PDB file of C-alpha atoms and ligand atoms in Angstrom:
ATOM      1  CA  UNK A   1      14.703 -29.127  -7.513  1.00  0.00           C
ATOM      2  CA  UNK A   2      14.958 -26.267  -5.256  1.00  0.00           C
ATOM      3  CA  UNK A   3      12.440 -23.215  -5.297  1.00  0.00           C
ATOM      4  CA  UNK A   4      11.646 -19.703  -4.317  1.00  0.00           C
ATOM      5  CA  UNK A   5       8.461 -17.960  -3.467  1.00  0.00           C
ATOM      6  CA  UNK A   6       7.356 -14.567  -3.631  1.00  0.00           C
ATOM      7  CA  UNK A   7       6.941 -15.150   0.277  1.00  0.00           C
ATOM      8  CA  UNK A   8      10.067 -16.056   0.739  1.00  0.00           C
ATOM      9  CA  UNK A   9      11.897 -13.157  -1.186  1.00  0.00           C
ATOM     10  CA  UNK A  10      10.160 -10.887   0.859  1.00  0.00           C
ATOM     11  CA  UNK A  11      10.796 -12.197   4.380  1.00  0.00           C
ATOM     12  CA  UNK A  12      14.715 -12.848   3.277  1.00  0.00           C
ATOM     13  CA  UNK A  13      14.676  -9.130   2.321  1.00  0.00           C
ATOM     14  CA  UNK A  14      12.940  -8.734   5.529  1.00  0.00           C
ATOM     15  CA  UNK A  15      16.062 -10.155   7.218  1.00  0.00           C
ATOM     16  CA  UNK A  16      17.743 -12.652   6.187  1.00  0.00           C
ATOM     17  CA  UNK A  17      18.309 -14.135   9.767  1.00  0.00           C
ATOM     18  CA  UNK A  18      14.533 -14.761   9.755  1.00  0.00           C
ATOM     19  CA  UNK A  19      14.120 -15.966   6.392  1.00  0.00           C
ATOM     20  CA  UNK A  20      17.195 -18.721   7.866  1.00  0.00           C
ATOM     21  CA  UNK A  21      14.703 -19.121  10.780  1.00  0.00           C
ATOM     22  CA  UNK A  22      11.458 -19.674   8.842  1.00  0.00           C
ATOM     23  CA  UNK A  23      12.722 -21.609   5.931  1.00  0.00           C
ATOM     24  CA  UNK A  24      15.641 -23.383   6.828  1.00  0.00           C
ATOM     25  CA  UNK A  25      15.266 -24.037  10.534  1.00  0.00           C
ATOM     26  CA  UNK A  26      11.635 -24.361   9.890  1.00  0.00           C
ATOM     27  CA  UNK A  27      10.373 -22.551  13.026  1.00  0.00           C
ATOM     28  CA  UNK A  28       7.140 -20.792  13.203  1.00  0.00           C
ATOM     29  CA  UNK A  29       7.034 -17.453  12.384  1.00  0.00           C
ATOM     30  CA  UNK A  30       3.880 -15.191  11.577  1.00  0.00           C
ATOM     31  CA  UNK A  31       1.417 -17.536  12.414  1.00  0.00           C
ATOM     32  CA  UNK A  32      -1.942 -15.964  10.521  1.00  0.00           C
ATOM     33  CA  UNK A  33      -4.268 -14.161  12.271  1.00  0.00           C
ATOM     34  CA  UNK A  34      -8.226 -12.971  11.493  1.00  0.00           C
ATOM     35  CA  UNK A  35      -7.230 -11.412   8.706  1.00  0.00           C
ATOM     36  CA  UNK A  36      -4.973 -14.006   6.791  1.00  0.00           C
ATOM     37  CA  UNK A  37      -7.874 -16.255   7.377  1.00  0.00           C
ATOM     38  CA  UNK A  38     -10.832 -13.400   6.248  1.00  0.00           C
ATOM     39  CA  UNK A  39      -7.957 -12.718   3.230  1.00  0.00           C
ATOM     40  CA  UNK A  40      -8.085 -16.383   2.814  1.00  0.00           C
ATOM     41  CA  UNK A  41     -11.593 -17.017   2.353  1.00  0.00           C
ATOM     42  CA  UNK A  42     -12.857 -13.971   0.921  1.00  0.00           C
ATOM     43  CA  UNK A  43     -10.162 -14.938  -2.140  1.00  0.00           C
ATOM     44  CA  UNK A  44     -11.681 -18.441  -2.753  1.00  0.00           C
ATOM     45  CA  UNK A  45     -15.065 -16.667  -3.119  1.00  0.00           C
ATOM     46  CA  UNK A  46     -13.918 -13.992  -5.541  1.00  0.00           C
ATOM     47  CA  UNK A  47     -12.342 -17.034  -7.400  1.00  0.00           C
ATOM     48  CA  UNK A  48     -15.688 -18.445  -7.656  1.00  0.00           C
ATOM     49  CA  UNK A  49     -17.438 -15.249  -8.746  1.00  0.00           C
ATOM     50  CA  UNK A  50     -15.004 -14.705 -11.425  1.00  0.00           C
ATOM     51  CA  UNK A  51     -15.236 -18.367 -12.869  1.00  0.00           C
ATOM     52  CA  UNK A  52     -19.505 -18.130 -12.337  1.00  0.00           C
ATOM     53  CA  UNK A  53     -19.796 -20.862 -10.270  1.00  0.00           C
ATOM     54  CA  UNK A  54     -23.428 -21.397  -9.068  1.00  0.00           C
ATOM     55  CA  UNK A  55     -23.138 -20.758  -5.135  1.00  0.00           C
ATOM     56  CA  UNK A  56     -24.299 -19.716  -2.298  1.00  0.00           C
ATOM     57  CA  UNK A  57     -21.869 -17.113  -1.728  1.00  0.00           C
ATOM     58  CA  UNK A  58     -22.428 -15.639   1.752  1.00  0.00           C
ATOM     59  CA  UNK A  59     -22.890 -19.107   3.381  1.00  0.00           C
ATOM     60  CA  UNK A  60     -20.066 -20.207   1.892  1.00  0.00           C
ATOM     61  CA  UNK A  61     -17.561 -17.534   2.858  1.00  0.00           C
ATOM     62  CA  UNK A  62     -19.076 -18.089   6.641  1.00  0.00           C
ATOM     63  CA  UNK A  63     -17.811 -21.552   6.368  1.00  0.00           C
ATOM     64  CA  UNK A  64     -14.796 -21.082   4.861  1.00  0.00           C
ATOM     65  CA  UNK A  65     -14.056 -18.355   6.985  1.00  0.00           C
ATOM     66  CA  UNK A  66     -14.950 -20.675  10.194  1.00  0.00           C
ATOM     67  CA  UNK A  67     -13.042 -23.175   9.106  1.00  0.00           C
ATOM     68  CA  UNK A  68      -9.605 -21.207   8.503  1.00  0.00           C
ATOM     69  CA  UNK A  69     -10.509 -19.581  11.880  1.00  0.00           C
ATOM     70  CA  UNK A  70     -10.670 -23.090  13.697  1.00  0.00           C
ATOM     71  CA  UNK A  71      -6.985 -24.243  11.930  1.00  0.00           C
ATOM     72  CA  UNK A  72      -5.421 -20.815  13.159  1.00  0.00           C
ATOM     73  CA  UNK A  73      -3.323 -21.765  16.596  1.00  0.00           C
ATOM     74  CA  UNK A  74      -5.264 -21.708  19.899  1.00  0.00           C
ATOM     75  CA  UNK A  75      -3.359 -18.836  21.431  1.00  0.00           C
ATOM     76  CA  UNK A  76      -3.701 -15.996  18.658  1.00  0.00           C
ATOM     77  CA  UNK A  77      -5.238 -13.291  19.966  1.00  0.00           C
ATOM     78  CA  UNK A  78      -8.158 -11.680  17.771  1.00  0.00           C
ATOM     79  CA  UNK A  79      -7.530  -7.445  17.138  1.00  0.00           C
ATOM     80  CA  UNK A  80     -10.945  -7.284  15.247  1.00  0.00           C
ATOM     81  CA  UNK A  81     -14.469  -9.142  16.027  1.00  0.00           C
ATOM     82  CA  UNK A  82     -14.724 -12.386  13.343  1.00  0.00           C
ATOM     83  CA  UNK A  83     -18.637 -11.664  13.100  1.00  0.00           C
ATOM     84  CA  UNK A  84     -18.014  -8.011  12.670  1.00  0.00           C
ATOM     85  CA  UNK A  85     -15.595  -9.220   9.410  1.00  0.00           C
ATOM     86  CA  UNK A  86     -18.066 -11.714   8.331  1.00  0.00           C
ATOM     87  CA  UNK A  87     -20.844  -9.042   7.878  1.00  0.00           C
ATOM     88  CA  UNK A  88     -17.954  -6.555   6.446  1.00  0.00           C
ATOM     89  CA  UNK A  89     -17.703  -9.427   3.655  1.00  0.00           C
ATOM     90  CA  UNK A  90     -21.226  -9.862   3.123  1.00  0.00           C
ATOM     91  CA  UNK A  91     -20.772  -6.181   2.122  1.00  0.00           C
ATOM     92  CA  UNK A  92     -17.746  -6.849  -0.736  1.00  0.00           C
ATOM     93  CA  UNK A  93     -19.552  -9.950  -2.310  1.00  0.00           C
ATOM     94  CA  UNK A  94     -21.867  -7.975  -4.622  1.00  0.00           C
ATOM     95  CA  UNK A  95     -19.395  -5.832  -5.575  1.00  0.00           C
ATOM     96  CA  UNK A  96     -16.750  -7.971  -6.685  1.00  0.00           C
ATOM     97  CA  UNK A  97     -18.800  -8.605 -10.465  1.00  0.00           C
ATOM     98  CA  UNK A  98     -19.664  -4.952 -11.063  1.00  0.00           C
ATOM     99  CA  UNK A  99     -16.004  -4.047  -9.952  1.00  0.00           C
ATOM    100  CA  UNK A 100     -14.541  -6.547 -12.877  1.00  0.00           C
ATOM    101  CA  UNK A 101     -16.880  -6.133 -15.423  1.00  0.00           C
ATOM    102  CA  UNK A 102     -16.749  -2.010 -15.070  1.00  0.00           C
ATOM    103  CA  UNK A 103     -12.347  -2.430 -15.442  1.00  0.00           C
ATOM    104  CA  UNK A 104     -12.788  -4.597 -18.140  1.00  0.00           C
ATOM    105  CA  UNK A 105     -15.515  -2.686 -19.923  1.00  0.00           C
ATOM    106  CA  UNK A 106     -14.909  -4.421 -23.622  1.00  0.00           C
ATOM    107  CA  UNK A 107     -15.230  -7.895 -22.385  1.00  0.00           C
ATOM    108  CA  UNK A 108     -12.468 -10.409 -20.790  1.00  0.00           C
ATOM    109  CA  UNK A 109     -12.430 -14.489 -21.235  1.00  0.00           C
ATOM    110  CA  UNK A 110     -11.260 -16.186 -17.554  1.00  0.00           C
ATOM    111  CA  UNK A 111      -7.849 -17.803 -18.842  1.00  0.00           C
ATOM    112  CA  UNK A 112      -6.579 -19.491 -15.390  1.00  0.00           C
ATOM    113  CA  UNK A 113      -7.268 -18.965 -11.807  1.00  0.00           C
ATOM    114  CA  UNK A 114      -5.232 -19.969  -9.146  1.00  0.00           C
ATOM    115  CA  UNK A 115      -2.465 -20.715 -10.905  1.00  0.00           C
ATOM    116  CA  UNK A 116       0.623 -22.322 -10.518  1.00  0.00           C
ATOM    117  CA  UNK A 117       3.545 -21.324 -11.281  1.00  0.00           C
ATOM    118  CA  UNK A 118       7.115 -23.492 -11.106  1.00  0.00           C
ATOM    119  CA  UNK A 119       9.459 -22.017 -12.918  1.00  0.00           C
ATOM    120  CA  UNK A 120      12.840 -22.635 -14.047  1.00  0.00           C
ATOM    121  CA  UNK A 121      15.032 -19.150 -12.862  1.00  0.00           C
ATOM    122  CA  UNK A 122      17.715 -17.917 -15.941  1.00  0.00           C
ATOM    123  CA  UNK A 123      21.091 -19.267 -15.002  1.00  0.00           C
ATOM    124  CA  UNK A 124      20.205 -20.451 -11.696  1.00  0.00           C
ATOM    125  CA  UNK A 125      20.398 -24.181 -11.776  1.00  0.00           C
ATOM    126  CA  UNK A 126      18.605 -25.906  -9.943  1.00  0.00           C
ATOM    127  CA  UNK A 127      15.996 -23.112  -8.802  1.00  0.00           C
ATOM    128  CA  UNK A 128      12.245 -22.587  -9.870  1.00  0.00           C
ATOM    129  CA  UNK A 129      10.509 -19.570  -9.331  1.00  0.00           C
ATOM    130  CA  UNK A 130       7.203 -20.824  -7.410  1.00  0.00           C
ATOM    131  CA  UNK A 131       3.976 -19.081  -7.118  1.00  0.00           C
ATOM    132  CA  UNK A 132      -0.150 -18.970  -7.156  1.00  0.00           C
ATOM    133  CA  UNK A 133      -1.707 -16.452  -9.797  1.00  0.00           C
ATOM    134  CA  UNK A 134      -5.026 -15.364  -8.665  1.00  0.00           C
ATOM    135  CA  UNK A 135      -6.388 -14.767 -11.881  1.00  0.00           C
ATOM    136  CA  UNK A 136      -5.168 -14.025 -15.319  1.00  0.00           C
ATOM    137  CA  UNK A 137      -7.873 -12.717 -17.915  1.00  0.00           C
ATOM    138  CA  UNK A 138      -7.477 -11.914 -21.272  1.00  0.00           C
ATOM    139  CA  UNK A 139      -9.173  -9.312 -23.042  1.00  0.00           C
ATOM    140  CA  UNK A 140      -9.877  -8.924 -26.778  1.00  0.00           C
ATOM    141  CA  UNK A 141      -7.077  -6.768 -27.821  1.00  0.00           C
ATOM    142  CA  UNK A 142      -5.110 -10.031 -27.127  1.00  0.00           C
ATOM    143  CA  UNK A 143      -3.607  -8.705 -23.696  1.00  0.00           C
ATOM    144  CA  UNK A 144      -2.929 -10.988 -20.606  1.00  0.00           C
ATOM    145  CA  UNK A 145      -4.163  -9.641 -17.831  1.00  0.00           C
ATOM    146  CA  UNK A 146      -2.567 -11.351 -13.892  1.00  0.00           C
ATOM    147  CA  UNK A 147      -4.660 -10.050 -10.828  1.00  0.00           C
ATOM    148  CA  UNK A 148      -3.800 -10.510  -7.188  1.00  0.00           C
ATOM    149  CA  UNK A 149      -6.738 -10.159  -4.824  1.00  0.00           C
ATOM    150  CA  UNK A 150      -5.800  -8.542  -1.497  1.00  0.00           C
ATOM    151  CA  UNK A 151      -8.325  -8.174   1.063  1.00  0.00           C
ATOM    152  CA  UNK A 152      -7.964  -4.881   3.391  1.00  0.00           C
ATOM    153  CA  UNK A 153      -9.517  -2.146   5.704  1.00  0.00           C
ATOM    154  CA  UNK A 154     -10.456   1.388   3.987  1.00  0.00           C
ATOM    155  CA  UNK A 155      -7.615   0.885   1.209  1.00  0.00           C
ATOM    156  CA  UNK A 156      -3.941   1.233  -0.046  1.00  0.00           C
ATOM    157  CA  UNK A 157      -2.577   4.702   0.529  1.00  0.00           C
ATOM    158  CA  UNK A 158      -0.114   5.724  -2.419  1.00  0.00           C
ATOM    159  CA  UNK A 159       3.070   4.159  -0.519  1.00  0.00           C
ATOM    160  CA  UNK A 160       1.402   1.293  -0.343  1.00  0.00           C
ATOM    161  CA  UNK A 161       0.794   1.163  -4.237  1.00  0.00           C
ATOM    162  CA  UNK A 162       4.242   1.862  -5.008  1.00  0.00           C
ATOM    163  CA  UNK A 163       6.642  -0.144  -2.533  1.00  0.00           C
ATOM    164  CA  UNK A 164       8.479  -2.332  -4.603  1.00  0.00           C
ATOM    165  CA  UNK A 165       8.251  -4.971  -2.070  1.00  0.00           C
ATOM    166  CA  UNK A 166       4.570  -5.415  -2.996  1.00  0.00           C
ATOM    167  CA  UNK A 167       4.575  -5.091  -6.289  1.00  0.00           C
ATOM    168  CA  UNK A 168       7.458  -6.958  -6.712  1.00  0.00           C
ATOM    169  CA  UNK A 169       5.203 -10.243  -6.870  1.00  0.00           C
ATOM    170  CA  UNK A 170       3.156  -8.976  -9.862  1.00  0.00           C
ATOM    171  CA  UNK A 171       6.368  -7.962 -11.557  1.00  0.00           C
ATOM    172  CA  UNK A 172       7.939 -11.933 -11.299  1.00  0.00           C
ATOM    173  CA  UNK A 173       4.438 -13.433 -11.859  1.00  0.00           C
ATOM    174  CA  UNK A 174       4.455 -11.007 -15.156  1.00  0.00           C
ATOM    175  CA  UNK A 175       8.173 -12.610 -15.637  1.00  0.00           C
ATOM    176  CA  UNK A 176       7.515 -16.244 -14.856  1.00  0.00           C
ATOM    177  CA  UNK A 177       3.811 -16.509 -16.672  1.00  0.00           C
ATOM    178  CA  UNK A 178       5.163 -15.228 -19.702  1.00  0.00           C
ATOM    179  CA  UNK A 179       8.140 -17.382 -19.213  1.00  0.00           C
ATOM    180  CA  UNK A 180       5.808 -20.496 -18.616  1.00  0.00           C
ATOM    181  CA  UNK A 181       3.262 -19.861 -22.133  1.00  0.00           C
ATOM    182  CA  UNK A 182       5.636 -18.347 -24.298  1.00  0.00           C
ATOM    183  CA  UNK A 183       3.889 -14.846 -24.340  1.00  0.00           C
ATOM    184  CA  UNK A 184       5.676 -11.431 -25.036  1.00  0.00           C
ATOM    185  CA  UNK A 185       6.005  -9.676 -22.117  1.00  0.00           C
ATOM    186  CA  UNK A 186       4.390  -6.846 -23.566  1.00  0.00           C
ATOM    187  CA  UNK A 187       1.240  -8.240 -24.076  1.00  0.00           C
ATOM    188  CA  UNK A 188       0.687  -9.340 -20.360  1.00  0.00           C
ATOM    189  CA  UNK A 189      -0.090  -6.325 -17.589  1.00  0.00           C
ATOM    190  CA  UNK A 190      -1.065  -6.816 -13.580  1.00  0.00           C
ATOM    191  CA  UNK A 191      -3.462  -5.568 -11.155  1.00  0.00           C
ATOM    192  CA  UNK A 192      -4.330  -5.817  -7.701  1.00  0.00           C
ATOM    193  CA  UNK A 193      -8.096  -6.043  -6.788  1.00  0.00           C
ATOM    194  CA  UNK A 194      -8.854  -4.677  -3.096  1.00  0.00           C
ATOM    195  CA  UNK A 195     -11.557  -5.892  -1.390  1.00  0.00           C
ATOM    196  CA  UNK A 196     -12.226  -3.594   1.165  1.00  0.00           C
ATOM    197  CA  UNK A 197     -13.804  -4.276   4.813  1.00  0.00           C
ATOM    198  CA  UNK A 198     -13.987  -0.931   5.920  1.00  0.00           C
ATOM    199  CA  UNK A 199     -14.276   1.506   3.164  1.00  0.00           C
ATOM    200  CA  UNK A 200     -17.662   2.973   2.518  1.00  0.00           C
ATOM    201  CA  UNK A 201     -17.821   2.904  -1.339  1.00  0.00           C
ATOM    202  CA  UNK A 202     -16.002   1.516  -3.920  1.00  0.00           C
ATOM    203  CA  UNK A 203     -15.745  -1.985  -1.573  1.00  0.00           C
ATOM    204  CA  UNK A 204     -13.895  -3.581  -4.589  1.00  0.00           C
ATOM    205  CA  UNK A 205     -11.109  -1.127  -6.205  1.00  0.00           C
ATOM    206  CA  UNK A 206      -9.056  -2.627  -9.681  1.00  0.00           C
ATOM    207  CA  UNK A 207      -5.718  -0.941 -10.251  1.00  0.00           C
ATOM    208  CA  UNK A 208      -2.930  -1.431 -13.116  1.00  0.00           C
ATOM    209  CA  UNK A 209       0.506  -1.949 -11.533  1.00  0.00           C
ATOM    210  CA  UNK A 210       3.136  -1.021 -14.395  1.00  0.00           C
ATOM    211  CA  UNK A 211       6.185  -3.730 -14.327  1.00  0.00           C
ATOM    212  CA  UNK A 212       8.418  -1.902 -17.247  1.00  0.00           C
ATOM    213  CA  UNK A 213      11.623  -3.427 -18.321  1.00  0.00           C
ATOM    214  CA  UNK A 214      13.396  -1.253 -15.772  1.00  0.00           C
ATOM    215  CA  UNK A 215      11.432  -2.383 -12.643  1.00  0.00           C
ATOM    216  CA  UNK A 216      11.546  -6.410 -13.902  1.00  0.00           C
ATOM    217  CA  UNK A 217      15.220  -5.771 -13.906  1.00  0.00           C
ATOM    218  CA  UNK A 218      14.999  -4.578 -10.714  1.00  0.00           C
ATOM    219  CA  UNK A 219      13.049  -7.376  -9.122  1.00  0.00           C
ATOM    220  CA  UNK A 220      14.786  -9.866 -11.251  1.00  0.00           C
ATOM    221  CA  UNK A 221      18.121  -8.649  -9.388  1.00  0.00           C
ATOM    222  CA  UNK A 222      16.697  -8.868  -6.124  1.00  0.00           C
ATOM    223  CA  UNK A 223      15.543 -12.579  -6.773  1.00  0.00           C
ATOM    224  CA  UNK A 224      19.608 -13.069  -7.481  1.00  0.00           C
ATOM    225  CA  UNK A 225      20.495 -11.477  -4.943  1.00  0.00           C
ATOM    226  CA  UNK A 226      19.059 -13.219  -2.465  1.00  0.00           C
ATOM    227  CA  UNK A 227      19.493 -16.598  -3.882  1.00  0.00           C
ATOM    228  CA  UNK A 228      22.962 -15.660  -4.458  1.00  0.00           C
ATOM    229  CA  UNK A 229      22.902 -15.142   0.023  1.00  0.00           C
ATOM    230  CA  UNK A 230      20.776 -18.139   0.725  1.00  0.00           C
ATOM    231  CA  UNK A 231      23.309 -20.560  -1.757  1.00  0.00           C
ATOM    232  CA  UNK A 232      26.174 -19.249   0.558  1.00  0.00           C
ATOM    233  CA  UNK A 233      24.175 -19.396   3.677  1.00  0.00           C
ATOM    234  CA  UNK A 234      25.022 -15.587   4.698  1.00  0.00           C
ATOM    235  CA  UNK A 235      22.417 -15.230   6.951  1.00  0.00           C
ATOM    236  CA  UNK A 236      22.701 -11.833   8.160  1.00  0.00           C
ATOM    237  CA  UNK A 237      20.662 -10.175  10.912  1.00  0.00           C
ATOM    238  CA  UNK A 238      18.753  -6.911   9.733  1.00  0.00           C
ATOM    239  CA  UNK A 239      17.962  -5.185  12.847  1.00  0.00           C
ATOM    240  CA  UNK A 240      16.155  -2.368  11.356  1.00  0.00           C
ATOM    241  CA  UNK A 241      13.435  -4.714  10.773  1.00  0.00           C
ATOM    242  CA  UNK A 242      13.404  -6.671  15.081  1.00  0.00           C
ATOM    243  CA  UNK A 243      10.243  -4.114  16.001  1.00  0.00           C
ATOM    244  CA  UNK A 244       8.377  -6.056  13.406  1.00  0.00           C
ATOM    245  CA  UNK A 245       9.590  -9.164  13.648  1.00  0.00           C
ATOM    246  CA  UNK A 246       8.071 -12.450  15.569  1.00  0.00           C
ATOM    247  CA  UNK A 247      11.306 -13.365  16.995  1.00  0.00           C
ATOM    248  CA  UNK A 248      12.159  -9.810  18.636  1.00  0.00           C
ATOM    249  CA  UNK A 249      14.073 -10.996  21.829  1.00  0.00           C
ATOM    250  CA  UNK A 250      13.295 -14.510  21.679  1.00  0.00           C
ATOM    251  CA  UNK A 251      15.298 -17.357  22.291  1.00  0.00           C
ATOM    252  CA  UNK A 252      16.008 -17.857  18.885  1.00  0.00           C
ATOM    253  CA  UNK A 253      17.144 -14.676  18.608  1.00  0.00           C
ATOM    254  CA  UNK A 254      18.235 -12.438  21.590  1.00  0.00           C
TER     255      UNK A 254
HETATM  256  S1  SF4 B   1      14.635 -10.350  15.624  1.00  0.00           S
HETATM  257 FE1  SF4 B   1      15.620  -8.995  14.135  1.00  0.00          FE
HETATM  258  S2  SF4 B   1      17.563  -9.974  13.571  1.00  0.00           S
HETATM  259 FE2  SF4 B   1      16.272 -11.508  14.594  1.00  0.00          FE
HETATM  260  S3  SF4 B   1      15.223 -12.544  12.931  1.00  0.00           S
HETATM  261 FE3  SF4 B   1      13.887 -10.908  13.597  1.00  0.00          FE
HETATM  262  S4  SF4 B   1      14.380  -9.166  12.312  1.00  0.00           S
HETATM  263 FE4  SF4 B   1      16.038 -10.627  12.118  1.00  0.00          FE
END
């Protein structure tokens, strides 16, 4: 059984020469850096938070930060100092509690974390819809409730909120969770939850993202789209996006 990511809808819609490059040739692409691997750590500890676990939290993040540090490739070249980001976290843990319990002021039970999702797609055969849930809370006017941590600098500015091609992946979570229990759709909204490095107050911001009927038909067309491409291996080069891209110039594509 075949599948598609979030991930992977957004790097085909990146350019679909690339997503050919990453997924079906298999070559290395974006390769992580010190902030997929702060992203990645600071996540398992916000995890932990939110299910209580009995930890200690900044020695764990240091370790878990370390360790996806050491697995990054030997040649990536640090923007930002690691120890400066470790203290920068030491700053979000304390906040991440306060944060949830202040957005979800009349209570919330911890349904899932890290959740998987593997979902058949609506007259695709063959395809699943695959992807992690950070979180999903419910609270007790019987709403579902899917967050997606994203670690950060100082914030999101308002483009950032709004470009479909990030919230996109709360929008086919929303699809493929309800899908997956057998819950209305209406009964199930999403959030992202920054954690900021930078920012001087508010380290850990909650926001709703709306996913109407309008903007799940949207993504859900987008998901076809591109599975409609990859099926008929059109692998087209976008080269608005080559300034960006890991492969600018490179063998693999001059
Ligand atoms: S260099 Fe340009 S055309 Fe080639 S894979 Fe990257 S974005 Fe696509």
């Amino acid at each position: 059984m075949s599948h598609i990511s979030f991930s992977e809808l957004k790097n085909w819609n990146f350019c679909p020469f690339y997503h050919k490059l990453t997924y079906i040739d298999k070559l290395k692409g974006f390769r992580g850096n010190e902030y997929t691997a702060f992203g990645t750590a600071i996540h398992d500890i916000a995890e932990k938070k939110l299910l209580k676990e009995t930890f200690e939290a900044a020695e764990n993040f240091i370790q878990r930060f370390e360790e996806c540090l050491a697995e990054l490739d030997d040649d990536i070249e640090f923007r930002e100092d690691p120890e400066k980001m470790a203290v920068q976290a030491i700053g979000i843990i304390p906040a991440i509690m306060p944060a949830v319990a202040e957005y979800f002021a009349d209570g919330y039970e911890v349904i899932s974390t890290e959740e998987r999702l593997m979902v058949p797609i609506d007259n695709e055969e063959g395809y699943n819809f695959k992807g992690y849930i950070d979180a999903v809370v419910k609270t007790p006017d019987g709403k579902y409730h899917i967050i997606d941590w994203k670690s950060c600098s100082w914030g999101w500015d308002m483009r950032r909120r709004s470009d479909p091609m990030v919230t996109y992946q709360l929008t086919l979570y929303k699809i493929f969770f309800a899908k997956k229990h057998g819950i209305d759709l209406k009964d199930i909204e999403t959030h992202f939850a920054l954690l900021k490095r930078t920012a001087k107050k508010d380290r850990v911001e909650i926001f709703r993202v709306t996913s109407g009927n309008k903007k799940m038909e949207n993504a859900t067309n987008l998901l076809k789209k591109a599975l409609f491409n990859i099926k008929k291996k059109n692998y087209i080069k976008d080269r608005r996006s080559c300034t960006k891209c890991d492969f600018c110039r490179s063998p693999e594509c001059p």
